[in-house]
GROMACS .gro file of C-alpha atoms in nm:
model
  432
    1UNK     CA    1  -3.532  -1.689  -0.041
    2UNK     CA    2  -3.379  -1.389  -0.206
    3UNK     CA    3  -3.552  -1.080  -0.108
    4UNK     CA    4  -3.562  -0.738  -0.263
    5UNK     CA    5  -3.652  -0.430  -0.063
    6UNK     CA    6  -3.743  -0.093  -0.237
    7UNK     CA    7  -3.746   0.206   0.012
    8UNK     CA    8  -3.900   0.525  -0.080
    9UNK     CA    9  -3.774   0.819   0.137
   10UNK     CA   10  -3.803   1.182   0.123
   11UNK     CA   11  -3.484   1.343   0.099
   12UNK     CA   12  -3.244   1.062   0.239
   13UNK     CA   13  -2.969   0.996   0.157
   14UNK     CA   14  -2.918   1.353  -0.003
   15UNK     CA   15  -2.910   1.646   0.216
   16UNK     CA   16  -2.698   1.641   0.562
   17UNK     CA   17  -3.004   1.680   0.771
   18UNK     CA   18  -3.295   1.530   0.600
   19UNK     CA   19  -3.444   1.182   0.781
   20UNK     CA   20  -3.099   1.163   0.998
   21UNK     CA   21  -3.256   0.917   1.210
   22UNK     CA   22  -3.301   0.664   0.890
   23UNK     CA   23  -2.922   0.637   0.903
   24UNK     CA   24  -2.961   0.390   1.210
   25UNK     CA   25  -3.228   0.186   0.999
   26UNK     CA   26  -3.026   0.144   0.668
   27UNK     CA   27  -2.735  -0.046   0.808
   28UNK     CA   28  -2.993  -0.345   0.902
   29UNK     CA   29  -3.177  -0.337   0.611
   30UNK     CA   30  -2.875  -0.404   0.417
   31UNK     CA   31  -2.790  -0.716   0.634
   32UNK     CA   32  -3.139  -0.866   0.623
   33UNK     CA   33  -3.233  -0.823   0.256
   34UNK     CA   34  -3.034  -0.946  -0.045
   35UNK     CA   35  -3.085  -0.614  -0.239
   36UNK     CA   36  -3.211  -0.271  -0.135
   37UNK     CA   37  -3.322   0.001  -0.373
   38UNK     CA   38  -3.306   0.359  -0.188
   39UNK     CA   39  -3.535   0.609  -0.367
   40UNK     CA   40  -3.527   0.957  -0.247
   41UNK     CA   41  -3.859   1.105  -0.401
   42UNK     CA   42  -3.802   1.474  -0.342
   43UNK     CA   43  -3.476   1.542  -0.448
   44UNK     CA   44  -3.431   1.830  -0.696
   45UNK     CA   45  -3.132   1.925  -0.939
   46UNK     CA   46  -2.998   2.123  -0.674
   47UNK     CA   47  -3.007   1.906  -0.362
   48UNK     CA   48  -2.644   1.828  -0.268
   49UNK     CA   49  -2.486   1.475  -0.283
   50UNK     CA   50  -2.381   1.455   0.088
   51UNK     CA   51  -2.408   1.095   0.236
   52UNK     CA   52  -2.214   0.791   0.140
   53UNK     CA   53  -2.401   0.457   0.153
   54UNK     CA   54  -2.113   0.208   0.239
   55UNK     CA   55  -2.316  -0.107   0.174
   56UNK     CA   56  -2.247  -0.287  -0.162
   57UNK     CA   57  -2.604  -0.451  -0.152
   58UNK     CA   58  -2.798  -0.103  -0.114
   59UNK     CA   59  -2.838   0.090  -0.441
   60UNK     CA   60  -2.951   0.473  -0.444
   61UNK     CA   61  -3.178   0.563  -0.775
   62UNK     CA   62  -3.111   0.930  -0.851
   63UNK     CA   63  -3.514   1.023  -0.908
   64UNK     CA   64  -3.500   1.415  -0.971
   65UNK     CA   65  -3.819   1.622  -0.944
   66UNK     CA   66  -3.902   1.911  -1.174
   67UNK     CA   67  -4.076   2.227  -1.081
   68UNK     CA   68  -4.423   2.217  -0.945
   69UNK     CA   69  -4.569   2.382  -1.218
   70UNK     CA   70  -4.444   2.157  -1.460
   71UNK     CA   71  -4.566   1.868  -1.230
   72UNK     CA   72  -4.910   2.008  -1.214
   73UNK     CA   73  -4.930   2.094  -1.612
   74UNK     CA   74  -4.813   1.733  -1.670
   75UNK     CA   75  -5.038   1.524  -1.396
   76UNK     CA   76  -5.323   1.772  -1.312
   77UNK     CA   77  -5.538   1.678  -1.601
   78UNK     CA   78  -5.582   1.316  -1.445
   79UNK     CA   79  -5.765   1.422  -1.142
   80UNK     CA   80  -6.070   1.458  -1.390
   81UNK     CA   81  -6.092   1.087  -1.400
   82UNK     CA   82  -5.935   1.006  -1.033
   83UNK     CA   83  -6.233   0.845  -0.827
   84UNK     CA   84  -6.014   0.860  -0.496
   85UNK     CA   85  -5.971   1.230  -0.536
   86UNK     CA   86  -6.330   1.300  -0.594
   87UNK     CA   87  -6.415   1.044  -0.314
   88UNK     CA   88  -6.189   1.260  -0.087
   89UNK     CA   89  -6.327   1.560  -0.191
   90UNK     CA   90  -6.698   1.459  -0.113
   91UNK     CA   91  -6.542   1.353   0.207
   92UNK     CA   92  -6.437   1.716   0.289
   93UNK     CA   93  -6.757   1.832   0.215
   94UNK     CA   94  -6.983   1.577   0.423
   95UNK     CA   95  -6.774   1.663   0.708
   96UNK     CA   96  -6.779   2.027   0.640
   97UNK     CA   97  -6.415   2.092   0.648
   98UNK     CA   98  -6.407   2.165   0.237
   99UNK     CA   99  -6.192   2.507   0.251
  100UNK     CA  100  -5.925   2.672   0.036
  101UNK     CA  101  -5.665   2.485   0.262
  102UNK     CA  102  -5.773   2.133   0.272
  103UNK     CA  103  -5.843   2.125  -0.095
  104UNK     CA  104  -5.498   2.266  -0.118
  105UNK     CA  105  -5.333   1.969   0.066
  106UNK     CA  106  -5.555   1.724  -0.110
  107UNK     CA  107  -5.423   1.860  -0.460
  108UNK     CA  108  -5.055   1.840  -0.357
  109UNK     CA  109  -5.093   1.501  -0.215
  110UNK     CA  110  -5.228   1.372  -0.521
  111UNK     CA  111  -5.028   1.541  -0.751
  112UNK     CA  112  -4.733   1.403  -0.557
  113UNK     CA  113  -4.799   1.060  -0.526
  114UNK     CA  114  -4.882   1.020  -0.913
  115UNK     CA  115  -4.560   1.168  -0.989
  116UNK     CA  116  -4.398   0.985  -0.751
  117UNK     CA  117  -4.534   0.661  -0.869
  118UNK     CA  118  -4.453   0.724  -1.233
  119UNK     CA  119  -4.116   0.812  -1.173
  120UNK     CA  120  -4.047   0.499  -0.922
  121UNK     CA  121  -4.225   0.271  -1.180
  122UNK     CA  122  -3.970   0.433  -1.461
  123UNK     CA  123  -3.675   0.331  -1.220
  124UNK     CA  124  -3.770  -0.002  -1.184
  125UNK     CA  125  -3.837  -0.031  -1.515
  126UNK     CA  126  -3.480  -0.283  -1.532
  127UNK     CA  127  -3.582  -0.502  -1.260
  128UNK     CA  128  -3.694  -0.837  -1.351
  129UNK     CA  129  -3.919  -0.871  -1.036
  130UNK     CA  130  -3.963  -1.255  -1.151
  131UNK     CA  131  -3.605  -1.352  -1.012
  132UNK     CA  132  -3.712  -1.263  -0.650
  133UNK     CA  133  -3.870  -1.491  -0.395
  134UNK     CA  134  -3.982  -1.167  -0.228
  135UNK     CA  135  -4.012  -0.784  -0.286
  136UNK     CA  136  -4.142  -0.549  -0.050
  137UNK     CA  137  -4.237  -0.194  -0.126
  138UNK     CA  138  -4.154   0.023   0.211
  139UNK     CA  139  -4.287   0.399   0.212
  140UNK     CA  140  -4.078   0.563   0.531
  141UNK     CA  141  -4.382   0.805   0.582
  142UNK     CA  142  -4.748   0.740   0.582
  143UNK     CA  143  -4.781   1.035   0.335
  144UNK     CA  144  -4.796   1.074  -0.017
  145UNK     CA  145  -4.509   0.852  -0.051
  146UNK     CA  146  -4.750   0.539   0.106
  147UNK     CA  147  -4.973   0.641  -0.169
  148UNK     CA  148  -4.753   0.584  -0.443
  149UNK     CA  149  -4.655   0.273  -0.287
  150UNK     CA  150  -5.021   0.166  -0.277
  151UNK     CA  151  -5.057   0.231  -0.619
  152UNK     CA  152  -4.749   0.083  -0.758
  153UNK     CA  153  -4.805  -0.241  -0.584
  154UNK     CA  154  -5.143  -0.245  -0.760
  155UNK     CA  155  -4.978  -0.228  -1.105
  156UNK     CA  156  -4.697  -0.469  -1.056
  157UNK     CA  157  -4.922  -0.721  -0.930
  158UNK     CA  158  -5.159  -0.649  -1.221
  159UNK     CA  159  -4.880  -0.719  -1.462
  160UNK     CA  160  -4.701  -1.001  -1.287
  161UNK     CA  161  -4.991  -1.135  -1.093
  162UNK     CA  162  -4.732  -1.475  -0.963
  163UNK     CA  163  -4.487  -1.239  -0.800
  164UNK     CA  164  -4.485  -1.252  -0.415
  165UNK     CA  165  -4.529  -0.886  -0.314
  166UNK     CA  166  -4.593  -0.683  -0.020
  167UNK     CA  167  -4.642  -0.279   0.060
  168UNK     CA  168  -4.590  -0.139   0.386
  169UNK     CA  169  -4.519   0.184   0.540
  170UNK     CA  170  -4.392   0.368   0.862
  171UNK     CA  171  -4.611   0.647   1.034
  172UNK     CA  172  -4.440   0.899   1.233
  173UNK     CA  173  -4.612   1.186   1.366
  174UNK     CA  174  -4.723   1.555   1.283
  175UNK     CA  175  -4.666   1.536   0.905
  176UNK     CA  176  -4.809   1.168   0.846
  177UNK     CA  177  -4.995   1.093   1.133
  178UNK     CA  178  -5.193   1.367   1.347
  179UNK     CA  179  -5.187   1.663   1.062
  180UNK     CA  180  -5.123   1.955   1.286
  181UNK     CA  181  -5.236   2.316   1.274
  182UNK     CA  182  -5.025   2.366   0.983
  183UNK     CA  183  -5.212   2.075   0.773
  184UNK     CA  184  -5.543   2.197   0.955
  185UNK     CA  185  -5.523   1.864   1.093
  186UNK     CA  186  -5.622   1.731   0.782
  187UNK     CA  187  -5.451   1.439   0.599
  188UNK     CA  188  -5.581   1.313   0.275
  189UNK     CA  189  -5.635   0.925   0.182
  190UNK     CA  190  -5.603   0.748   0.498
  191UNK     CA  191  -5.838   0.462   0.465
  192UNK     CA  192  -5.723   0.446   0.082
  193UNK     CA  193  -5.385   0.376   0.177
  194UNK     CA  194  -5.495   0.167   0.500
  195UNK     CA  195  -5.706  -0.075   0.231
  196UNK     CA  196  -5.400  -0.086  -0.013
  197UNK     CA  197  -5.090  -0.133   0.233
  198UNK     CA  198  -5.021  -0.476   0.402
  199UNK     CA  199  -4.891  -0.318   0.706
  200UNK     CA  200  -4.851   0.036   0.887
  201UNK     CA  201  -4.572   0.072   1.150
  202UNK     CA  202  -4.631   0.328   1.395
  203UNK     CA  203  -4.308   0.454   1.570
  204UNK     CA  204  -4.543   0.518   1.868
  205UNK     CA  205  -4.817   0.355   2.069
  206UNK     CA  206  -5.015   0.654   2.071
  207UNK     CA  207  -4.985   0.694   1.688
  208UNK     CA  208  -5.119   0.340   1.658
  209UNK     CA  209  -5.420   0.431   1.883
  210UNK     CA  210  -5.474   0.742   1.685
  211UNK     CA  211  -5.460   0.591   1.360
  212UNK     CA  212  -5.685   0.273   1.485
  213UNK     CA  213  -5.958   0.562   1.586
  214UNK     CA  214  -5.949   0.730   1.273
  215UNK     CA  215  -5.971   0.436   1.027
  216UNK     CA  216  -6.190   0.229   1.274
  217UNK     CA  217  -5.939  -0.065   1.251
  218UNK     CA  218  -5.634  -0.200   1.387
  219UNK     CA  219  -5.546  -0.534   1.201
  220UNK     CA  220  -5.303  -0.394   0.979
  221UNK     CA  221  -5.143  -0.160   1.224
  222UNK     CA  222  -4.816  -0.229   1.447
  223UNK     CA  223  -4.589  -0.037   1.682
  224UNK     CA  224  -4.252  -0.057   1.575
  225UNK     CA  225  -4.036   0.222   1.765
  226UNK     CA  226  -3.703   0.397   1.630
  227UNK     CA  227  -3.404   0.327   1.779
  228UNK     CA  228  -3.079   0.524   1.836
  229UNK     CA  229  -2.701   0.405   1.824
  230UNK     CA  230  -2.540   0.365   2.172
  231UNK     CA  231  -2.279   0.617   2.182
  232UNK     CA  232  -2.267   0.581   2.550
  233UNK     CA  233  -2.080   0.222   2.570
  234UNK     CA  234  -1.836   0.216   2.881
  235UNK     CA  235  -1.891   0.567   2.958
  236UNK     CA  236  -1.985   0.682   3.306
  237UNK     CA  237  -2.326   0.850   3.244
  238UNK     CA  238  -2.371   0.956   3.660
  239UNK     CA  239  -2.172   1.244   3.775
  240UNK     CA  240  -2.214   1.502   4.059
  241UNK     CA  241  -2.449   1.780   3.956
  242UNK     CA  242  -2.257   2.017   4.190
  243UNK     CA  243  -1.948   1.955   4.017
  244UNK     CA  244  -2.008   2.248   3.741
  245UNK     CA  245  -2.062   2.614   3.852
  246UNK     CA  246  -2.302   2.656   3.523
  247UNK     CA  247  -2.582   2.453   3.470
  248UNK     CA  248  -2.632   2.333   3.100
  249UNK     CA  249  -2.943   2.295   2.929
  250UNK     CA  250  -2.970   2.176   2.580
  251UNK     CA  251  -3.222   2.143   2.291
  252UNK     CA  252  -3.232   2.000   1.944
  253UNK     CA  253  -3.484   2.095   1.701
  254UNK     CA  254  -3.555   2.278   1.378
  255UNK     CA  255  -3.629   2.650   1.505
  256UNK     CA  256  -3.992   2.636   1.321
  257UNK     CA  257  -4.340   2.713   1.479
  258UNK     CA  258  -4.424   2.387   1.572
  259UNK     CA  259  -4.110   2.357   1.797
  260UNK     CA  260  -4.189   2.659   1.987
  261UNK     CA  261  -3.809   2.715   2.063
  262UNK     CA  262  -3.885   3.066   2.211
  263UNK     CA  263  -4.071   2.941   2.481
  264UNK     CA  264  -3.705   2.786   2.630
  265UNK     CA  265  -3.594   3.177   2.595
  266UNK     CA  266  -3.940   3.299   2.784
  267UNK     CA  267  -3.860   3.040   3.080
  268UNK     CA  268  -3.511   3.116   3.092
  269UNK     CA  269  -3.570   3.508   3.152
  270UNK     CA  270  -3.755   3.414   3.476
  271UNK     CA  271  -3.444   3.302   3.617
  272UNK     CA  272  -3.198   3.508   3.801
  273UNK     CA  273  -3.060   3.339   4.043
  274UNK     CA  274  -2.807   3.088   3.882
  275UNK     CA  275  -2.587   3.079   3.618
  276UNK     CA  276  -2.712   2.885   3.326
  277UNK     CA  277  -2.591   2.800   2.966
  278UNK     CA  278  -2.846   2.693   2.726
  279UNK     CA  279  -2.693   2.503   2.381
  280UNK     CA  280  -2.941   2.465   2.106
  281UNK     CA  281  -2.882   2.260   1.816
  282UNK     CA  282  -3.073   2.311   1.465
  283UNK     CA  283  -3.172   2.544   1.200
  284UNK     CA  284  -3.502   2.709   1.085
  285UNK     CA  285  -3.670   2.997   0.954
  286UNK     CA  286  -3.708   3.128   1.299
  287UNK     CA  287  -3.382   3.153   1.371
  288UNK     CA  288  -3.293   3.512   1.372
  289UNK     CA  289  -3.602   3.569   1.573
  290UNK     CA  290  -3.473   3.336   1.815
  291UNK     CA  291  -3.154   3.505   1.831
  292UNK     CA  292  -3.298   3.848   1.887
  293UNK     CA  293  -3.512   3.713   2.174
  294UNK     CA  294  -3.185   3.539   2.327
  295UNK     CA  295  -3.014   3.867   2.344
  296UNK     CA  296  -3.261   4.024   2.609
  297UNK     CA  297  -3.184   3.743   2.859
  298UNK     CA  298  -3.025   3.830   3.167
  299UNK     CA  299  -2.617   3.830   3.220
  300UNK     CA  300  -2.645   3.507   3.409
  301UNK     CA  301  -2.785   3.299   3.094
  302UNK     CA  302  -2.537   3.227   2.828
  303UNK     CA  303  -2.697   3.116   2.491
  304UNK     CA  304  -2.518   2.915   2.203
  305UNK     CA  305  -2.717   2.849   1.902
  306UNK     CA  306  -2.498   2.575   1.719
  307UNK     CA  307  -2.731   2.581   1.407
  308UNK     CA  308  -2.747   2.285   1.171
  309UNK     CA  309  -2.448   2.046   1.248
  310UNK     CA  310  -2.435   1.681   1.198
  311UNK     CA  311  -2.558   1.442   1.439
  312UNK     CA  312  -2.195   1.284   1.521
  313UNK     CA  313  -2.118   1.631   1.643
  314UNK     CA  314  -2.423   1.657   1.847
  315UNK     CA  315  -2.377   1.324   1.998
  316UNK     CA  316  -2.003   1.380   2.093
  317UNK     CA  317  -2.116   1.701   2.278
  318UNK     CA  318  -2.339   1.524   2.500
  319UNK     CA  319  -2.051   1.254   2.550
  320UNK     CA  320  -1.776   1.509   2.635
  321UNK     CA  321  -1.979   1.797   2.777
  322UNK     CA  322  -2.228   1.585   2.975
  323UNK     CA  323  -2.504   1.840   2.979
  324UNK     CA  324  -2.735   1.859   3.311
  325UNK     CA  325  -3.094   1.868   3.132
  326UNK     CA  326  -3.249   1.828   2.764
  327UNK     CA  327  -3.568   2.027   2.714
  328UNK     CA  328  -3.836   1.988   2.409
  329UNK     CA  329  -4.154   2.223   2.417
  330UNK     CA  330  -4.310   2.121   2.085
  331UNK     CA  331  -4.654   2.145   2.023
  332UNK     CA  332  -4.663   1.817   1.805
  333UNK     CA  333  -4.437   1.496   1.797
  334UNK     CA  334  -4.439   1.146   1.677
  335UNK     CA  335  -4.156   0.956   1.870
  336UNK     CA  336  -3.904   1.236   1.914
  337UNK     CA  337  -3.570   1.085   1.821
  338UNK     CA  338  -3.370   1.405   1.971
  339UNK     CA  339  -3.484   1.302   2.311
  340UNK     CA  340  -3.408   0.928   2.269
  341UNK     CA  341  -3.090   1.037   2.192
  342UNK     CA  342  -3.050   1.255   2.522
  343UNK     CA  343  -3.160   0.986   2.742
  344UNK     CA  344  -2.943   0.730   2.593
  345UNK     CA  345  -2.670   0.958   2.789
  346UNK     CA  346  -2.846   0.942   3.092
  347UNK     CA  347  -2.981   1.340   3.025
  348UNK     CA  348  -3.297   1.417   3.227
  349UNK     CA  349  -3.571   1.536   3.016
  350UNK     CA  350  -3.839   1.802   3.043
  351UNK     CA  351  -4.091   1.768   2.768
  352UNK     CA  352  -4.451   1.833   2.637
  353UNK     CA  353  -4.665   1.555   2.677
  354UNK     CA  354  -4.751   1.523   2.297
  355UNK     CA  355  -4.750   1.233   2.063
  356UNK     CA  356  -4.544   0.951   2.166
  357UNK     CA  357  -4.332   1.142   2.407
  358UNK     CA  358  -4.488   1.020   2.729
  359UNK     CA  359  -4.388   0.662   2.625
  360UNK     CA  360  -3.999   0.795   2.605
  361UNK     CA  361  -4.025   1.025   2.925
  362UNK     CA  362  -4.193   0.842   3.218
  363UNK     CA  363  -4.328   1.136   3.400
  364UNK     CA  364  -4.128   1.177   3.767
  365UNK     CA  365  -3.891   0.911   3.688
  366UNK     CA  366  -3.707   1.003   3.346
  367UNK     CA  367  -3.794   1.395   3.398
  368UNK     CA  368  -4.101   1.599   3.389
  369UNK     CA  369  -4.407   1.605   3.126
  370UNK     CA  370  -4.579   1.926   3.071
  371UNK     CA  371  -4.881   2.004   2.922
  372UNK     CA  372  -4.903   2.119   2.560
  373UNK     CA  373  -5.063   2.446   2.645
  374UNK     CA  374  -4.832   2.497   2.966
  375UNK     CA  375  -4.751   2.807   3.152
  376UNK     CA  376  -4.384   2.970   3.081
  377UNK     CA  377  -4.346   2.987   3.488
  378UNK     CA  378  -4.414   2.595   3.526
  379UNK     CA  379  -4.113   2.531   3.304
  380UNK     CA  380  -3.893   2.760   3.476
  381UNK     CA  381  -4.016   2.637   3.798
  382UNK     CA  382  -3.888   2.271   3.676
  383UNK     CA  383  -3.555   2.409   3.558
  384UNK     CA  384  -3.489   2.556   3.880
  385UNK     CA  385  -3.601   2.217   4.060
  386UNK     CA  386  -3.341   2.042   3.869
  387UNK     CA  387  -3.082   2.284   3.965
  388UNK     CA  388  -3.170   2.246   4.323
  389UNK     CA  389  -3.189   1.892   4.340
  390UNK     CA  390  -2.997   1.667   4.544
  391UNK     CA  391  -2.733   1.456   4.391
  392UNK     CA  392  -2.889   1.119   4.485
  393UNK     CA  393  -3.204   1.217   4.321
  394UNK     CA  394  -3.088   1.349   4.019
  395UNK     CA  395  -2.829   1.076   3.985
  396UNK     CA  396  -3.108   0.857   4.011
  397UNK     CA  397  -3.343   1.004   3.700
  398UNK     CA  398  -3.013   0.985   3.500
  399UNK     CA  399  -2.984   0.598   3.540
  400UNK     CA  400  -3.365   0.567   3.505
  401UNK     CA  401  -3.343   0.744   3.156
  402UNK     CA  402  -3.034   0.541   3.044
  403UNK     CA  403  -3.227   0.198   3.201
  404UNK     CA  404  -3.548   0.315   2.987
  405UNK     CA  405  -3.356   0.388   2.650
  406UNK     CA  406  -3.188   0.033   2.687
  407UNK     CA  407  -3.526  -0.141   2.738
  408UNK     CA  408  -3.723   0.057   2.456
  409UNK     CA  409  -3.500   0.236   2.178
  410UNK     CA  410  -3.197   0.060   2.151
  411UNK     CA  411  -3.146   0.048   1.769
  412UNK     CA  412  -2.984  -0.321   1.803
  413UNK     CA  413  -3.324  -0.455   1.900
  414UNK     CA  414  -3.547  -0.241   1.766
  415UNK     CA  415  -3.449  -0.264   1.396
  416UNK     CA  416  -3.377  -0.623   1.420
  417UNK     CA  417  -3.705  -0.696   1.547
  418UNK     CA  418  -3.855  -0.463   1.271
  419UNK     CA  419  -3.673  -0.645   0.984
  420UNK     CA  420  -3.786  -0.990   1.131
  421UNK     CA  421  -4.116  -0.880   1.124
  422UNK     CA  422  -4.137  -0.735   0.788
  423UNK     CA  423  -3.985  -1.059   0.635
  424UNK     CA  424  -4.228  -1.305   0.821
  425UNK     CA  425  -4.575  -1.158   0.824
  426UNK     CA  426  -4.852  -1.300   0.590
  427UNK     CA  427  -5.065  -1.060   0.429
  428UNK     CA  428  -5.384  -1.016   0.662
  429UNK     CA  429  -5.248  -1.219   0.923
  430UNK     CA  430  -5.103  -1.112   1.259
  431UNK     CA  431  -4.749  -1.227   1.388
  432UNK     CA  432  -4.783  -1.396   1.715
   0.00000   0.00000   0.00000
């Protein structure tokens, strides 16, 4: 049977740093489908072309977005007859969460999914769907992209009732599962998307449980974890912690409010007895603020803010420099790929117990989990605990990290299983 897969992303393959983790998945999709159509839905005319897709059966559609004002003018009037929009508005009122912020979120979601659906439909006009034994529409996020996929599925089936078409979505974390403070913990159309999609793949058990409780059903929910490449093949992951005079800590995230990078600096400020180098990979609107705070650290703490650099460079750093510890203090996560990547090198972790993080970091085995609203001194004491740890205990933790990664997060296992699942499932039936 010939299979065609249509994938909606936010930016991938445009921009060097957007959805980097999809770079691992695409090669497995290309191997399992005869044709893959990749559509980045938030690309603008100014978004740079930076990634080459080296697979002959993968085609990138250059969907371009216009200004928000133009999109609102062209699409906004349709809200008057959009039943789902008014149903969602009623939900906000009934649950006493109708306010300026939630209405704004609902409005943006509705406009986005309508614009994306229309533009994707235009891009797919030249395709004869009847040529394919099966077509799968795949939204990489359980967001307005999933709404566009849901609506598009219904329209395509209405026009071609005999074709075999399925619609699926991944569900990640802060921006498309939990909501987070930035979104007033409100995400529109959860039930609407759930009804129209055939399967939703959460990247963590925690996310699956959260959605199940929110939607009051789990029959369409699956867990399909992300995976990372094994950069550590044939490398020795265990080394003597006392070999280096300086204890090296790494972190990797955008420098934005939700990641709370400044808390790492506050924790380091308590440590004066040991020489420490802290290296952070990532950019963000708070970079200058973080840079200013870092300058106030005592002389025994050296800081390197690397900025936004390619994933390959980061992995090379982990391999060559063998950092002692990785820290993530985010207030919200889905399944943090940065932690998974570090664990593949056997780097122990200190991380906040949010989202699916506890599925990656087994407390007291792969490192330590701290509560979301931890006290900075707690983080400081855990850092010192690692510095003072005996070599035998430390090496065991490194090996535990590597073993856990091999068991749950090897991309070769996870993405092959994902491809098998989406090709084999039948609507409404759970795969045994």
